[in-house]
Amino acid sequence: MRDLGGRAAAVRRRAILLLVLVLELAAGPARAHPQCLDFKPPFKPAQEGLVFCAMYKELGCCDSARDQELMATFYRIMDHFSYHAYVSCAGYVQELLCQECSPYAAHLFDAEDPSTPVRAVPGLCPDYCSRFWSTCRSVVTLLSNDTVLADLEQDQQRFCEYLELDDADYCYPHLLSNEQLTKDLGRVTADAEGCLQLCVEEVANGLRNPVAMVHANDGTHRSFVAEQVGVVWVYLPDRSRLEEPFLNISKAVLTSPWEGDERGFLGLAFHPHYKYNGKLYVYYSVEVGFDERIRISEFRVSSSDVNVVDHSSERVILEVDEPASNHNGGQLLFADDGYLYIFTGDGGMAGDPFGKFGNSQNKSALLGKVLRIDVDDNDRGPLYKIPPDNPFLQDPAARPEVFAYGVRNMWRCSVDRGDPVTKEGKGRIFCGDVGQNKYEEVDVIERGKNYGWRAKEGFACYDKKLCANSSLDDVLPIFAYPHKLGKSVTGGYVYRGCEYPNLNGMYIFGDFMSGRMMALKEDKKSGQWDYHEICMGLGLTCAFPGVINNYYQYIISFAEDESGELYFMSTGIASATAASGVVYKLVDPSRRAPPGKCHYDPLPVRLKSKLIKFKPKESLIGVEIPTKRSRLAGEEGPSPTPTQAITVDWLQELMNLFGEQEGALGKTTPIPKTTPTVAATTTTKAPRSAKPRKGRRRKRKNGALRLAGDTEGRGDRGRVEVFISGEWGTVCDDLWDTKNAAVVCRQLGFRYALKALKQAWFGEGRQLRILLDDVQCKGTEERLIDCKHAGVGKHNCGHHEDAGVVCGNTDSTQH
């Protein structure tokens, strides 16, 4: 698997992080946290751009369709004004409407998580509010149906207090001139030490050393996750897992429970024409008699179940004797040329001691090599052929399978998809090659090249005698780093996905031992690769629903899904039998692609196995996502109290607590470069207490809606429940259609109705009365209760017909 020599226990600094964040959040300046009303990062609108809200055409939260809707709303409102009033108020109305398009829309509208209702009018700075009140306060009733705001219209002080934000840094228009918020907006931000701040999503857990995650490129967008013990699982696009394994050869795979065992199931690759021939290839360790070998085998998918391999179909393509139990290589991949590439280790031990110059420099040995073979049309005749352009085909002293040599133990290689537009870089093969005792390196694999081991380790000489031999003509790595940064490189991918444009062209990789995440970006002019460290976002950087800022330390592997998004796998215990492995998806919190751009429609898959729904276990560390649910519902919370004094004893107690909780599980979190000095009785400034908003406590409005019954607790779907005359009830309707659903979703703050569901899809609301039946909406009504219906409480149906909806802010359920 990899070289684990010299492993040092990771230092736990989570307590220090929390201390830094306590100090930072209590007294520090605002941190930029762009967020839209759909609780995602902002984006650059597509080419058609924005016309009405053009101030946000470079980065914001509106696409052209929403821009047109806001423009229509503007003209509908302004139709109520005389010419002079139009001149005075048009600017205010446009500015207020367009704040929905601001990169900070979620903050402006006081809704920083999906559980909080969205304000009708954005939060205004007091001076701006006073000018607005003096000039155009009558427009409020046209902008909003908030009755409390209408009641306060004649009282300037209370009116503006009501429109204040608890976090004054985000009020309009002062946030436009706030350097803390506008600096580097829309870019991947770096901390004070230059470390790029990204976030992650947890997408799978409970895995035993997940060594690989691949897709079949068959249009289904399934992911196949391989465990070191020899089991491969199928994950569907919704992140649910099939109960029955795709492949289980654990009885044949040679590995053990002890930490650091490099043997096991190590590689998996699907044939480029898998959709048609059903072939896949695996790389694993076996024991034959007293010998250990690496085995490359071909399997076929079952003819009766596309989610299960026909285990009887195994054909051994190639076996190579392993003189030691380490440096087993393990990568399989098909490159753009259609050939199968096999990356072997040098045979193990230390310093490649086999023969005069080692296995890696010996072209007649298959160890320490990049091999390339042709497995097409192998049903009859030889199991594989030699590609006619393999570089050593005519060399009698070389194995014809050899494509490149001089590698030590390449752990994780990938093929660059190329720039999405220009295709620049397409087909390059990147590999991380694990070093001996000083350096780790990243290489780009080329035909016939010598990558230097054991003459060189990274850029430095290892075997001085060999290193002085200029005839080796070895290729230098594109990057190498010393062991003070990490001791076992894990190769990654050049990001070419759709969702995070800022990451395009970055080669993102990691280190198994240190848990360090790193990136390289090519300088097109010099041809050099610039290094950037990646760390998890501090403060509110990762405060988005479902996004976290920590991962388990031991980074085992990286992966791409079928649409090109980037993932990695790590674990807290480096044992093949410890079920602590997690799959994470990388997230750029600064910018995303425009809604709808990254849409795909997975081909349907017939399922015969039971589905196991994904349940995330990890959470955001060091920051509490703000929620105003209790205050907006009219509940009084406890009075704010000064922050408790922080002492050395308190800090030690906290660190001890983390130590007890985590034990052997190494979690990688944002680690501050410097530790603040904490006096024995240091106190911190109390957080600013929120001003009570007069009139904020209000009764539930007649006709209000909510969604219920979704078993996963998602806020964008559920059984429709309506509040009428002081009680909640259901909508029972066998004629329920998309026009009705459109009114519901719009009333709840979503842009689209994705599905109209009846027949109690989200369960029966038997505890409630049926309040509406025979609802017939035109689709343009402001509220569901405004649609034609049989009358409140009048119905001829039962709860088995309770209606539901699925809403969204893009016109698709898949991204």
PDB file of C-alpha atoms in Angstrom, residues 193-388:
ATOM      1  CA  GLU A 193      -0.204  32.043   6.407  1.00  0.00           C
ATOM      2  CA  GLY A 194      -1.451  31.658   2.825  1.00  0.00           C
ATOM      3  CA  CYS A 195      -3.297  28.392   3.419  1.00  0.00           C
ATOM      4  CA  LEU A 196      -6.281  28.069   1.048  1.00  0.00           C
ATOM      5  CA  GLN A 197      -9.499  27.545   2.994  1.00  0.00           C
ATOM      6  CA  LEU A 198     -11.818  24.852   1.655  1.00  0.00           C
ATOM      7  CA  CYS A 199     -14.550  22.767   3.248  1.00  0.00           C
ATOM      8  CA  VAL A 200     -15.845  19.221   2.901  1.00  0.00           C
ATOM      9  CA  GLU A 201     -19.084  17.280   2.806  1.00  0.00           C
ATOM     10  CA  GLU A 202     -19.305  13.845   4.362  1.00  0.00           C
ATOM     11  CA  VAL A 203     -20.747  11.444   1.780  1.00  0.00           C
ATOM     12  CA  ALA A 204     -20.060   7.957   3.199  1.00  0.00           C
ATOM     13  CA  ASN A 205     -18.820   6.532   6.486  1.00  0.00           C
ATOM     14  CA  GLY A 206     -18.216   3.344   8.462  1.00  0.00           C
ATOM     15  CA  LEU A 207     -15.764   2.005   5.863  1.00  0.00           C
ATOM     16  CA  ARG A 208     -12.755  -0.220   6.503  1.00  0.00           C
ATOM     17  CA  ASN A 209      -9.762   1.603   4.988  1.00  0.00           C
ATOM     18  CA  PRO A 210     -11.450   2.804   1.780  1.00  0.00           C
ATOM     19  CA  VAL A 211      -8.563   2.580  -0.695  1.00  0.00           C
ATOM     20  CA  ALA A 212     -10.392   3.565  -3.876  1.00  0.00           C
ATOM     21  CA  MET A 213     -13.577   5.120  -5.188  1.00  0.00           C
ATOM     22  CA  VAL A 214     -14.240   4.891  -8.916  1.00  0.00           C
ATOM     23  CA  HIS A 215     -17.133   5.255 -11.336  1.00  0.00           C
ATOM     24  CA  ALA A 216     -18.007   3.041 -14.300  1.00  0.00           C
ATOM     25  CA  ASN A 217     -18.539   5.916 -16.779  1.00  0.00           C
ATOM     26  CA  ASP A 218     -21.825   4.276 -17.764  1.00  0.00           C
ATOM     27  CA  GLY A 219     -24.170   7.209 -17.169  1.00  0.00           C
ATOM     28  CA  THR A 220     -25.568   5.870 -13.888  1.00  0.00           C
ATOM     29  CA  HIS A 221     -23.359   8.099 -11.704  1.00  0.00           C
ATOM     30  CA  ARG A 222     -22.874   5.245  -9.253  1.00  0.00           C
ATOM     31  CA  SER A 223     -19.715   5.212  -7.145  1.00  0.00           C
ATOM     32  CA  PHE A 224     -17.865   2.005  -6.286  1.00  0.00           C
ATOM     33  CA  VAL A 225     -15.931   2.210  -3.019  1.00  0.00           C
ATOM     34  CA  ALA A 226     -13.320  -0.467  -2.326  1.00  0.00           C
ATOM     35  CA  GLU A 227     -12.184  -1.486   1.157  1.00  0.00           C
ATOM     36  CA  GLN A 228      -8.696  -2.834   1.772  1.00  0.00           C
ATOM     37  CA  VAL A 229     -10.130  -6.144   3.004  1.00  0.00           C
ATOM     38  CA  GLY A 230     -11.466  -6.884  -0.487  1.00  0.00           C
ATOM     39  CA  VAL A 231     -15.069  -5.669  -0.470  1.00  0.00           C
ATOM     40  CA  VAL A 232     -16.477  -3.157  -2.972  1.00  0.00           C
ATOM     41  CA  TRP A 233     -19.730  -1.291  -2.255  1.00  0.00           C
ATOM     42  CA  VAL A 234     -22.134   0.444  -4.627  1.00  0.00           C
ATOM     43  CA  TYR A 235     -23.270   3.985  -3.772  1.00  0.00           C
ATOM     44  CA  LEU A 236     -26.099   5.661  -5.691  1.00  0.00           C
ATOM     45  CA  PRO A 237     -26.171   9.381  -6.607  1.00  0.00           C
ATOM     46  CA  ASP A 238     -28.362  10.096  -3.554  1.00  0.00           C
ATOM     47  CA  ARG A 239     -25.533   8.650  -1.382  1.00  0.00           C
ATOM     48  CA  SER A 240     -27.468   5.577  -0.318  1.00  0.00           C
ATOM     49  CA  ARG A 241     -25.572   2.278  -0.346  1.00  0.00           C
ATOM     50  CA  LEU A 242     -26.675  -1.114  -1.560  1.00  0.00           C
ATOM     51  CA  GLU A 243     -26.732  -3.689   1.201  1.00  0.00           C
ATOM     52  CA  GLU A 244     -25.187  -6.419  -0.952  1.00  0.00           C
ATOM     53  CA  PRO A 245     -21.543  -5.823  -1.967  1.00  0.00           C
ATOM     54  CA  PHE A 246     -20.679  -5.318  -5.615  1.00  0.00           C
ATOM     55  CA  LEU A 247     -17.591  -7.499  -5.152  1.00  0.00           C
ATOM     56  CA  ASN A 248     -16.388  -9.544  -2.199  1.00  0.00           C
ATOM     57  CA  ILE A 249     -13.072 -11.379  -2.553  1.00  0.00           C
ATOM     58  CA  SER A 250     -12.038 -10.884   1.075  1.00  0.00           C
ATOM     59  CA  LYS A 251     -11.287 -14.617   1.462  1.00  0.00           C
ATOM     60  CA  ALA A 252      -8.668 -14.428  -1.278  1.00  0.00           C
ATOM     61  CA  VAL A 253      -7.152 -11.045  -0.355  1.00  0.00           C
ATOM     62  CA  LEU A 254      -4.005 -11.078   1.786  1.00  0.00           C
ATOM     63  CA  THR A 255      -4.017  -8.433   4.501  1.00  0.00           C
ATOM     64  CA  SER A 256      -4.114  -8.226   8.298  1.00  0.00           C
ATOM     65  CA  PRO A 257      -5.632  -6.090  11.088  1.00  0.00           C
ATOM     66  CA  TRP A 258      -2.345  -4.545  12.176  1.00  0.00           C
ATOM     67  CA  GLU A 259      -1.993  -0.865  11.459  1.00  0.00           C
ATOM     68  CA  GLY A 260       0.138  -0.010   8.466  1.00  0.00           C
ATOM     69  CA  ASP A 261      -0.197  -3.312   6.597  1.00  0.00           C
ATOM     70  CA  GLU A 262       0.303  -2.298   2.962  1.00  0.00           C
ATOM     71  CA  ARG A 263      -1.118  -5.497   1.484  1.00  0.00           C
ATOM     72  CA  GLY A 264      -4.728  -6.004   0.528  1.00  0.00           C
ATOM     73  CA  PHE A 265      -7.220  -4.988  -2.131  1.00  0.00           C
ATOM     74  CA  LEU A 266      -5.448  -1.986  -3.634  1.00  0.00           C
ATOM     75  CA  GLY A 267      -6.891  -1.023  -7.021  1.00  0.00           C
ATOM     76  CA  LEU A 268     -10.026  -1.093  -9.164  1.00  0.00           C
ATOM     77  CA  ALA A 269     -10.648   0.090 -12.740  1.00  0.00           C
ATOM     78  CA  PHE A 270     -13.597  -0.264 -15.105  1.00  0.00           C
ATOM     79  CA  HIS A 271     -13.005  -0.954 -18.776  1.00  0.00           C
ATOM     80  CA  PRO A 272     -13.657   2.142 -20.945  1.00  0.00           C
ATOM     81  CA  HIS A 273     -16.427   0.120 -22.652  1.00  0.00           C
ATOM     82  CA  TYR A 274     -17.779  -1.333 -19.421  1.00  0.00           C
ATOM     83  CA  LYS A 275     -21.279  -0.199 -20.359  1.00  0.00           C
ATOM     84  CA  TYR A 276     -21.156  -2.705 -23.221  1.00  0.00           C
ATOM     85  CA  ASN A 277     -18.737  -5.457 -22.137  1.00  0.00           C
ATOM     86  CA  GLY A 278     -19.223  -5.426 -18.330  1.00  0.00           C
ATOM     87  CA  LYS A 279     -15.492  -5.875 -17.634  1.00  0.00           C
ATOM     88  CA  LEU A 280     -13.565  -4.540 -14.643  1.00  0.00           C
ATOM     89  CA  TYR A 281     -10.051  -5.065 -13.290  1.00  0.00           C
ATOM     90  CA  VAL A 282      -8.752  -5.407  -9.746  1.00  0.00           C
ATOM     91  CA  TYR A 283      -5.301  -5.277  -8.120  1.00  0.00           C
ATOM     92  CA  TYR A 284      -4.816  -7.189  -4.876  1.00  0.00           C
ATOM     93  CA  SER A 285      -2.346  -9.084  -2.687  1.00  0.00           C
ATOM     94  CA  VAL A 286      -2.495 -12.887  -2.509  1.00  0.00           C
ATOM     95  CA  GLU A 287      -0.566 -15.697  -0.888  1.00  0.00           C
ATOM     96  CA  VAL A 288       0.359 -18.642  -3.097  1.00  0.00           C
ATOM     97  CA  GLY A 289       2.019 -21.349  -1.036  1.00  0.00           C
ATOM     98  CA  PHE A 290       4.740 -19.504   0.858  1.00  0.00           C
ATOM     99  CA  ASP A 291       4.958 -16.717  -1.707  1.00  0.00           C
ATOM    100  CA  GLU A 292       3.264 -13.316  -1.649  1.00  0.00           C
ATOM    101  CA  ARG A 293       2.192 -11.876  -4.969  1.00  0.00           C
ATOM    102  CA  ILE A 294       0.309  -9.000  -6.474  1.00  0.00           C
ATOM    103  CA  ARG A 295      -2.474 -10.171  -8.756  1.00  0.00           C
ATOM    104  CA  ILE A 296      -4.255  -8.321 -11.549  1.00  0.00           C
ATOM    105  CA  SER A 297      -7.573  -9.985 -12.386  1.00  0.00           C
ATOM    106  CA  GLU A 298     -10.421  -9.390 -14.778  1.00  0.00           C
ATOM    107  CA  PHE A 299     -14.062  -9.829 -13.699  1.00  0.00           C
ATOM    108  CA  ARG A 300     -17.401  -9.422 -15.437  1.00  0.00           C
ATOM    109  CA  VAL A 301     -20.573  -8.002 -14.005  1.00  0.00           C
ATOM    110  CA  SER A 302     -23.394 -10.451 -13.386  1.00  0.00           C
ATOM    111  CA  SER A 303     -25.806 -10.934 -16.271  1.00  0.00           C
ATOM    112  CA  SER A 304     -28.724 -10.939 -13.824  1.00  0.00           C
ATOM    113  CA  ASP A 305     -27.803  -7.966 -11.599  1.00  0.00           C
ATOM    114  CA  VAL A 306     -25.871  -4.860 -12.728  1.00  0.00           C
ATOM    115  CA  ASN A 307     -24.925  -4.151  -9.106  1.00  0.00           C
ATOM    116  CA  VAL A 308     -23.123  -7.450  -8.465  1.00  0.00           C
ATOM    117  CA  VAL A 309     -19.983  -8.962 -10.004  1.00  0.00           C
ATOM    118  CA  ASP A 310     -20.044 -12.521 -11.296  1.00  0.00           C
ATOM    119  CA  HIS A 311     -17.412 -13.886  -8.930  1.00  0.00           C
ATOM    120  CA  SER A 312     -16.952 -17.032 -11.023  1.00  0.00           C
ATOM    121  CA  SER A 313     -15.813 -14.909 -13.967  1.00  0.00           C
ATOM    122  CA  GLU A 314     -12.376 -14.062 -12.519  1.00  0.00           C
ATOM    123  CA  ARG A 315      -9.467 -14.444 -14.927  1.00  0.00           C
ATOM    124  CA  VAL A 316      -5.962 -13.740 -13.632  1.00  0.00           C
ATOM    125  CA  ILE A 317      -4.316 -11.372 -16.118  1.00  0.00           C
ATOM    126  CA  LEU A 318      -0.940 -10.977 -14.434  1.00  0.00           C
ATOM    127  CA  GLU A 319       0.839 -11.988 -11.233  1.00  0.00           C
ATOM    128  CA  VAL A 320       4.109 -10.569  -9.885  1.00  0.00           C
ATOM    129  CA  ASP A 321       6.100 -12.032  -6.967  1.00  0.00           C
ATOM    130  CA  GLU A 322       6.586  -9.670  -4.017  1.00  0.00           C
ATOM    131  CA  PRO A 323       9.883 -10.181  -2.173  1.00  0.00           C
ATOM    132  CA  ALA A 324       8.632  -8.172   0.849  1.00  0.00           C
ATOM    133  CA  SER A 325       5.271  -7.242   2.328  1.00  0.00           C
ATOM    134  CA  ASN A 326       5.550  -3.503   1.672  1.00  0.00           C
ATOM    135  CA  HIS A 327       5.756  -1.260  -1.403  1.00  0.00           C
ATOM    136  CA  ASN A 328       2.960  -3.093  -3.187  1.00  0.00           C
ATOM    137  CA  GLY A 329       1.937  -0.266  -5.523  1.00  0.00           C
ATOM    138  CA  GLY A 330      -1.748  -0.694  -6.228  1.00  0.00           C
ATOM    139  CA  GLN A 331      -2.990   1.712  -8.902  1.00  0.00           C
ATOM    140  CA  LEU A 332      -4.921   0.575 -11.958  1.00  0.00           C
ATOM    141  CA  LEU A 333      -6.300   2.989 -14.536  1.00  0.00           C
ATOM    142  CA  PHE A 334      -7.292   3.259 -18.161  1.00  0.00           C
ATOM    143  CA  ALA A 335      -5.759   6.298 -19.847  1.00  0.00           C
ATOM    144  CA  ASP A 336      -7.123   8.166 -22.855  1.00  0.00           C
ATOM    145  CA  ASP A 337      -5.386   5.749 -25.199  1.00  0.00           C
ATOM    146  CA  GLY A 338      -7.631   2.915 -23.950  1.00  0.00           C
ATOM    147  CA  TYR A 339      -4.799   0.845 -22.477  1.00  0.00           C
ATOM    148  CA  LEU A 340      -4.621  -0.489 -18.929  1.00  0.00           C
ATOM    149  CA  TYR A 341      -1.856   1.070 -16.798  1.00  0.00           C
ATOM    150  CA  ILE A 342      -0.504  -0.847 -13.782  1.00  0.00           C
ATOM    151  CA  PHE A 343       1.668   0.876 -11.157  1.00  0.00           C
ATOM    152  CA  THR A 344       3.840  -1.513  -9.131  1.00  0.00           C
ATOM    153  CA  GLY A 345       6.060  -0.867  -6.112  1.00  0.00           C
ATOM    154  CA  ASP A 346       9.797  -1.616  -6.042  1.00  0.00           C
ATOM    155  CA  GLY A 347       9.406  -4.820  -4.020  1.00  0.00           C
ATOM    156  CA  GLY A 348       9.738  -3.420  -0.516  1.00  0.00           C
ATOM    157  CA  MET A 349      12.301  -3.268   2.241  1.00  0.00           C
ATOM    158  CA  ALA A 350      14.389  -0.074   2.162  1.00  0.00           C
ATOM    159  CA  GLY A 351      16.521   1.425  -0.576  1.00  0.00           C
ATOM    160  CA  ASP A 352      15.432  -1.066  -3.300  1.00  0.00           C
ATOM    161  CA  PRO A 353      18.214  -3.570  -2.425  1.00  0.00           C
ATOM    162  CA  PHE A 354      17.345  -6.114  -5.130  1.00  0.00           C
ATOM    163  CA  GLY A 355      20.101  -6.803  -7.633  1.00  0.00           C
ATOM    164  CA  LYS A 356      22.942  -4.502  -8.607  1.00  0.00           C
ATOM    165  CA  PHE A 357      20.848  -1.368  -9.163  1.00  0.00           C
ATOM    166  CA  GLY A 358      17.501  -2.380  -7.664  1.00  0.00           C
ATOM    167  CA  ASN A 359      14.235  -3.467  -9.255  1.00  0.00           C
ATOM    168  CA  SER A 360      13.225   0.037 -10.296  1.00  0.00           C
ATOM    169  CA  GLN A 361      16.237   0.556 -12.603  1.00  0.00           C
ATOM    170  CA  ASN A 362      16.058  -3.001 -13.939  1.00  0.00           C
ATOM    171  CA  LYS A 363      13.835  -2.920 -17.030  1.00  0.00           C
ATOM    172  CA  SER A 364      13.658  -6.736 -17.062  1.00  0.00           C
ATOM    173  CA  ALA A 365      11.751  -6.689 -13.747  1.00  0.00           C
ATOM    174  CA  LEU A 366       8.054  -5.738 -13.437  1.00  0.00           C
ATOM    175  CA  LEU A 367       8.509  -4.162 -10.003  1.00  0.00           C
ATOM    176  CA  GLY A 368       9.090  -0.427  -9.604  1.00  0.00           C
ATOM    177  CA  LYS A 369       7.397   0.243 -12.936  1.00  0.00           C
ATOM    178  CA  VAL A 370       4.520   1.740 -14.809  1.00  0.00           C
ATOM    179  CA  LEU A 371       3.217  -1.107 -16.988  1.00  0.00           C
ATOM    180  CA  ARG A 372       0.915  -0.688 -19.989  1.00  0.00           C
ATOM    181  CA  ILE A 373      -1.060  -3.535 -21.555  1.00  0.00           C
ATOM    182  CA  ASP A 374      -3.925  -3.991 -24.022  1.00  0.00           C
ATOM    183  CA  VAL A 375      -6.837  -6.020 -22.602  1.00  0.00           C
ATOM    184  CA  ASP A 376      -9.267  -5.440 -25.489  1.00  0.00           C
ATOM    185  CA  ASP A 377     -10.609  -8.449 -27.375  1.00  0.00           C
ATOM    186  CA  ASN A 378      -9.024 -10.886 -24.955  1.00  0.00           C
ATOM    187  CA  ASP A 379     -11.861 -13.390 -24.774  1.00  0.00           C
ATOM    188  CA  ARG A 380      -9.879 -15.691 -27.035  1.00  0.00           C
ATOM    189  CA  GLY A 381      -6.120 -15.972 -27.317  1.00  0.00           C
ATOM    190  CA  PRO A 382      -3.745 -14.162 -24.920  1.00  0.00           C
ATOM    191  CA  LEU A 383      -5.190 -12.449 -21.847  1.00  0.00           C
ATOM    192  CA  TYR A 384      -3.427  -9.257 -22.856  1.00  0.00           C
ATOM    193  CA  LYS A 385      -1.370  -7.884 -25.737  1.00  0.00           C
ATOM    194  CA  ILE A 386       1.501  -5.405 -25.789  1.00  0.00           C
ATOM    195  CA  PRO A 387       0.585  -2.004 -27.275  1.00  0.00           C
ATOM    196  CA  PRO A 388       2.656  -1.537 -30.450  1.00  0.00           C
TER     197      PRO A 388
END
